[in-house]
């Protein structure tokens, strides 16, 4: 790939401003953790794994800013709290910040210089692992795709949403690398058009055949027999297998079931939140009304209209055919399988 979603070098984070895609590929470079927090809030950096990676580096930037503080741990705690307040649904954000908090706890007696080095090493490890993990997700998931299949995806669970490859799009990428002819239907994904702007951009750059549809076309396209699988990413999976993802995903899952099309979810283990029993416990972000009342900066609804703008929905586990992680493919028996994956991960070096 000729581009990188986010990169850390010499105390600075460079990231693509995804709000400008596909019109402009612009990298923003910053040494200010507040810019990272703002970027997450405004969706300049978005997608569950990418948010986690950005936040982990945000902690490093904050620590560097206060490197001469007499209370660096206190400063870092406050920065972690600020980053945690950016978006509520993607559990990867809290997972990554908890990893940095654990580094902090373990290094309380260390010097500021040593503590910063450890935080930096942890953020780099999170980013590097994400790349390896997504590759594995792709390898497992590709087994589910056969030559000639057409796959529908929603939102963007691609390289832009992660450290590299993506989750749902990693499955497609690996299948294509294996020589399978896979084509993709991309839902445009209102209100912010991550499908039209980002997924299409990624796939077209790699010459993976992609057809853009509006969200309300999915049912008709399925009925025409044009889709053989749905693959999406997720922001949080609960112990019972419920899946939170971009608003509109639940509707797609219902449509897939009605048309006997498998509905696959691809995610790293860090997206599985075993502390929550069911999807009803997942905090669902509500965003500004302007995201619905305007499109590409143009107002499309009468001023003052009441708007409901939940950014995510929850697909009940009964609609999910399989969940693909770096540890393999789960098909039901969700909690036991997730716990087995956690056990395997805890045995890794
Ligand atoms: O609001 P966004 O763009 O951050 O929403 C992103 C999604 O819904 C993705 O599908 C999800 O985070 C998985 S990304 C691998």
PDB file of N, CA, C and O and ligand atoms in Angstrom, residues 43 46-49 51 87 90 154-158 161-162 166-168 194 232-235 245-246 266 285 311-312, ligand 1:
ATOM      1  N   UNK A  43     -13.753  12.444  13.614  1.00  0.00           N
ATOM      2  CA  UNK A  43     -13.655  11.357  12.623  1.00  0.00           C
ATOM      3  C   UNK A  43     -12.586  11.593  11.547  1.00  0.00           C
ATOM      4  O   UNK A  43     -12.676  11.076  10.444  1.00  0.00           O
ATOM      5  N   UNK A  46     -10.760   7.393  12.348  1.00  0.00           N
ATOM      6  CA  UNK A  46     -11.968   6.689  12.793  1.00  0.00           C
ATOM      7  C   UNK A  46     -11.833   5.206  12.480  1.00  0.00           C
ATOM      8  O   UNK A  46     -10.890   4.777  11.833  1.00  0.00           O
ATOM      9  N   UNK A  47     -12.834   4.434  12.976  1.00  0.00           N
ATOM     10  CA  UNK A  47     -12.732   2.984  12.888  1.00  0.00           C
ATOM     11  C   UNK A  47     -12.121   2.491  14.192  1.00  0.00           C
ATOM     12  O   UNK A  47     -11.114   3.055  14.662  1.00  0.00           O
ATOM     13  N   UNK A  48     -12.729   1.447  14.761  1.00  0.00           N
ATOM     14  CA  UNK A  48     -12.380   1.064  16.135  1.00  0.00           C
ATOM     15  C   UNK A  48     -10.871   0.846  16.370  1.00  0.00           C
ATOM     16  O   UNK A  48     -10.288   1.459  17.275  1.00  0.00           O
ATOM     17  N   UNK A  49     -10.201  -0.014  15.583  1.00  0.00           N
ATOM     18  CA  UNK A  49      -8.778  -0.242  15.882  1.00  0.00           C
ATOM     19  C   UNK A  49      -7.927   1.019  15.697  1.00  0.00           C
ATOM     20  O   UNK A  49      -7.018   1.287  16.496  1.00  0.00           O
ATOM     21  N   UNK A  51      -8.808   4.093  16.115  1.00  0.00           N
ATOM     22  CA  UNK A  51      -9.048   4.995  17.246  1.00  0.00           C
ATOM     23  C   UNK A  51      -8.174   4.564  18.441  1.00  0.00           C
ATOM     24  O   UNK A  51      -7.561   5.389  19.115  1.00  0.00           O
ATOM     25  N   UNK A  87     -14.991   9.318  22.157  1.00  0.00           N
ATOM     26  CA  UNK A  87     -16.080   8.549  21.523  1.00  0.00           C
ATOM     27  C   UNK A  87     -16.407   7.353  22.428  1.00  0.00           C
ATOM     28  O   UNK A  87     -15.493   6.690  22.922  1.00  0.00           O
ATOM     29  N   UNK A  90     -16.664   2.442  20.470  1.00  0.00           N
ATOM     30  CA  UNK A  90     -15.573   1.514  20.120  1.00  0.00           C
ATOM     31  C   UNK A  90     -14.772   1.148  21.369  1.00  0.00           C
ATOM     32  O   UNK A  90     -14.094   1.985  21.964  1.00  0.00           O
ATOM     33  N   UNK A 154     -20.479  -2.602   4.722  1.00  0.00           N
ATOM     34  CA  UNK A 154     -21.103  -1.363   5.202  1.00  0.00           C
ATOM     35  C   UNK A 154     -20.054  -0.546   5.944  1.00  0.00           C
ATOM     36  O   UNK A 154     -19.201  -1.103   6.627  1.00  0.00           O
ATOM     37  N   UNK A 155     -20.134   0.764   5.821  1.00  0.00           N
ATOM     38  CA  UNK A 155     -19.171   1.654   6.463  1.00  0.00           C
ATOM     39  C   UNK A 155     -17.775   1.374   5.916  1.00  0.00           C
ATOM     40  O   UNK A 155     -17.619   0.914   4.783  1.00  0.00           O
ATOM     41  N   UNK A 156     -16.742   1.622   6.708  1.00  0.00           N
ATOM     42  CA  UNK A 156     -15.384   1.284   6.282  1.00  0.00           C
ATOM     43  C   UNK A 156     -14.694   0.520   7.394  1.00  0.00           C
ATOM     44  O   UNK A 156     -14.455   1.051   8.474  1.00  0.00           O
ATOM     45  N   UNK A 157     -14.436  -0.748   7.120  1.00  0.00           N
ATOM     46  CA  UNK A 157     -13.644  -1.584   8.030  1.00  0.00           C
ATOM     47  C   UNK A 157     -12.395  -1.992   7.260  1.00  0.00           C
ATOM     48  O   UNK A 157     -12.039  -3.163   7.169  1.00  0.00           O
ATOM     49  N   UNK A 158     -11.749  -1.003   6.700  1.00  0.00           N
ATOM     50  CA  UNK A 158     -10.572  -1.220   5.871  1.00  0.00           C
ATOM     51  C   UNK A 158      -9.309  -0.748   6.547  1.00  0.00           C
ATOM     52  O   UNK A 158      -9.273  -0.527   7.772  1.00  0.00           O
ATOM     53  N   UNK A 161      -9.431   2.187   8.746  1.00  0.00           N
ATOM     54  CA  UNK A 161     -10.052   2.032  10.070  1.00  0.00           C
ATOM     55  C   UNK A 161      -9.148   1.298  11.049  1.00  0.00           C
ATOM     56  O   UNK A 161      -9.535   1.057  12.198  1.00  0.00           O
ATOM     57  N   UNK A 162      -7.951   0.941  10.586  1.00  0.00           N
ATOM     58  CA  UNK A 162      -7.050   0.100  11.400  1.00  0.00           C
ATOM     59  C   UNK A 162      -5.605   0.553  11.165  1.00  0.00           C
ATOM     60  O   UNK A 162      -5.359   1.557  10.513  1.00  0.00           O
ATOM     61  N   UNK A 166      -7.157  -3.627   7.376  1.00  0.00           N
ATOM     62  CA  UNK A 166      -8.565  -3.596   7.777  1.00  0.00           C
ATOM     63  C   UNK A 166      -8.971  -4.903   8.408  1.00  0.00           C
ATOM     64  O   UNK A 166      -8.149  -5.808   8.619  1.00  0.00           O
ATOM     65  N   UNK A 167     -10.263  -5.016   8.721  1.00  0.00           N
ATOM     66  CA  UNK A 167     -10.795  -6.270   9.271  1.00  0.00           C
ATOM     67  C   UNK A 167     -11.678  -6.910   8.190  1.00  0.00           C
ATOM     68  O   UNK A 167     -11.259  -7.846   7.530  1.00  0.00           O
ATOM     69  N   UNK A 168     -12.858  -6.351   7.966  1.00  0.00           N
ATOM     70  CA  UNK A 168     -13.712  -6.886   6.890  1.00  0.00           C
ATOM     71  C   UNK A 168     -12.982  -6.824   5.540  1.00  0.00           C
ATOM     72  O   UNK A 168     -12.999  -7.778   4.764  1.00  0.00           O
ATOM     73  N   UNK A 194     -18.948   6.889   4.987  1.00  0.00           N
ATOM     74  CA  UNK A 194     -17.660   6.183   5.060  1.00  0.00           C
ATOM     75  C   UNK A 194     -17.542   5.139   3.943  1.00  0.00           C
ATOM     76  O   UNK A 194     -16.436   4.824   3.508  1.00  0.00           O
ATOM     77  N   UNK A 232     -18.872  -7.262   7.645  1.00  0.00           N
ATOM     78  CA  UNK A 232     -18.719  -5.942   8.264  1.00  0.00           C
ATOM     79  C   UNK A 232     -17.680  -6.011   9.383  1.00  0.00           C
ATOM     80  O   UNK A 232     -17.324  -7.097   9.850  1.00  0.00           O
ATOM     81  N   UNK A 233     -17.233  -4.842   9.818  1.00  0.00           N
ATOM     82  CA  UNK A 233     -16.403  -4.743  11.009  1.00  0.00           C
ATOM     83  C   UNK A 233     -17.311  -4.490  12.203  1.00  0.00           C
ATOM     84  O   UNK A 233     -18.535  -4.581  12.113  1.00  0.00           O
ATOM     85  N   UNK A 234     -16.717  -4.147  13.331  1.00  0.00           N
ATOM     86  CA  UNK A 234     -17.522  -3.861  14.527  1.00  0.00           C
ATOM     87  C   UNK A 234     -16.752  -2.980  15.506  1.00  0.00           C
ATOM     88  O   UNK A 234     -15.516  -2.975  15.520  1.00  0.00           O
ATOM     89  N   UNK A 235     -17.500  -2.261  16.308  1.00  0.00           N
ATOM     90  CA  UNK A 235     -16.908  -1.415  17.345  1.00  0.00           C
ATOM     91  C   UNK A 235     -16.893  -2.077  18.711  1.00  0.00           C
ATOM     92  O   UNK A 235     -16.132  -1.706  19.590  1.00  0.00           O
ATOM     93  N   UNK A 245     -22.120  -1.958  15.440  1.00  0.00           N
ATOM     94  CA  UNK A 245     -21.379  -1.436  14.274  1.00  0.00           C
ATOM     95  C   UNK A 245     -22.153  -0.237  13.721  1.00  0.00           C
ATOM     96  O   UNK A 245     -23.227   0.114  14.222  1.00  0.00           O
ATOM     97  N   UNK A 246     -21.585   0.361  12.700  1.00  0.00           N
ATOM     98  CA  UNK A 246     -22.166   1.564  12.101  1.00  0.00           C
ATOM     99  C   UNK A 246     -23.669   1.433  11.875  1.00  0.00           C
ATOM    100  O   UNK A 246     -24.150   0.380  11.448  1.00  0.00           O
ATOM    101  N   UNK A 266     -16.003  -9.296  11.165  1.00  0.00           N
ATOM    102  CA  UNK A 266     -14.557  -9.484  11.318  1.00  0.00           C
ATOM    103  C   UNK A 266     -14.026  -8.486  12.344  1.00  0.00           C
ATOM    104  O   UNK A 266     -14.308  -7.286  12.238  1.00  0.00           O
ATOM    105  N   UNK A 285     -23.125   6.005  20.686  1.00  0.00           N
ATOM    106  CA  UNK A 285     -22.839   7.421  20.466  1.00  0.00           C
ATOM    107  C   UNK A 285     -23.954   8.084  19.660  1.00  0.00           C
ATOM    108  O   UNK A 285     -24.403   7.538  18.657  1.00  0.00           O
ATOM    109  N   UNK A 311     -24.933   6.893  16.001  1.00  0.00           N
ATOM    110  CA  UNK A 311     -23.863   6.538  15.055  1.00  0.00           C
ATOM    111  C   UNK A 311     -23.736   5.030  14.863  1.00  0.00           C
ATOM    112  O   UNK A 311     -23.119   4.588  13.893  1.00  0.00           O
ATOM    113  N   UNK A 312     -24.302   4.255  15.782  1.00  0.00           N
ATOM    114  CA  UNK A 312     -24.145   2.797  15.724  1.00  0.00           C
ATOM    115  C   UNK A 312     -25.465   2.119  16.057  1.00  0.00           C
ATOM    116  O   UNK A 312     -26.354   2.721  16.657  1.00  0.00           O
TER     117      UNK A 312
HETATM  118  O1  LIG B   1     -17.983   6.188  13.006  1.00  0.00           O
HETATM  119  P1  LIG B   1     -16.870   5.353  12.464  1.00  0.00           P
HETATM  120  O2  LIG B   1     -16.486   5.708  11.069  1.00  0.00           O
HETATM  121  O3  LIG B   1     -15.684   5.307  13.393  1.00  0.00           O
HETATM  122  O4  LIG B   1     -17.480   3.869  12.417  1.00  0.00           O
HETATM  123  C1  LIG B   1     -16.642   2.817  12.036  1.00  0.00           C
HETATM  124  C2  LIG B   1     -17.336   1.520  11.950  1.00  0.00           C
HETATM  125  O5  LIG B   1     -18.511   1.393  12.205  1.00  0.00           O
HETATM  126  C3  LIG B   1     -16.481   0.332  11.592  1.00  0.00           C
HETATM  127  O6  LIG B   1     -17.235  -0.641  10.923  1.00  0.00           O
HETATM  128  C4  LIG B   1     -15.894  -0.295  12.871  1.00  0.00           C
HETATM  129  O7  LIG B   1     -15.274   0.665  13.667  1.00  0.00           O
HETATM  130  C5  LIG B   1     -14.922  -1.382  12.561  1.00  0.00           C
HETATM  131  S1  LIG B   1     -13.433  -0.764  11.848  1.00  0.00           S
HETATM  132  C6  LIG B   1     -12.416  -2.072  11.534  1.00  0.00           C
END
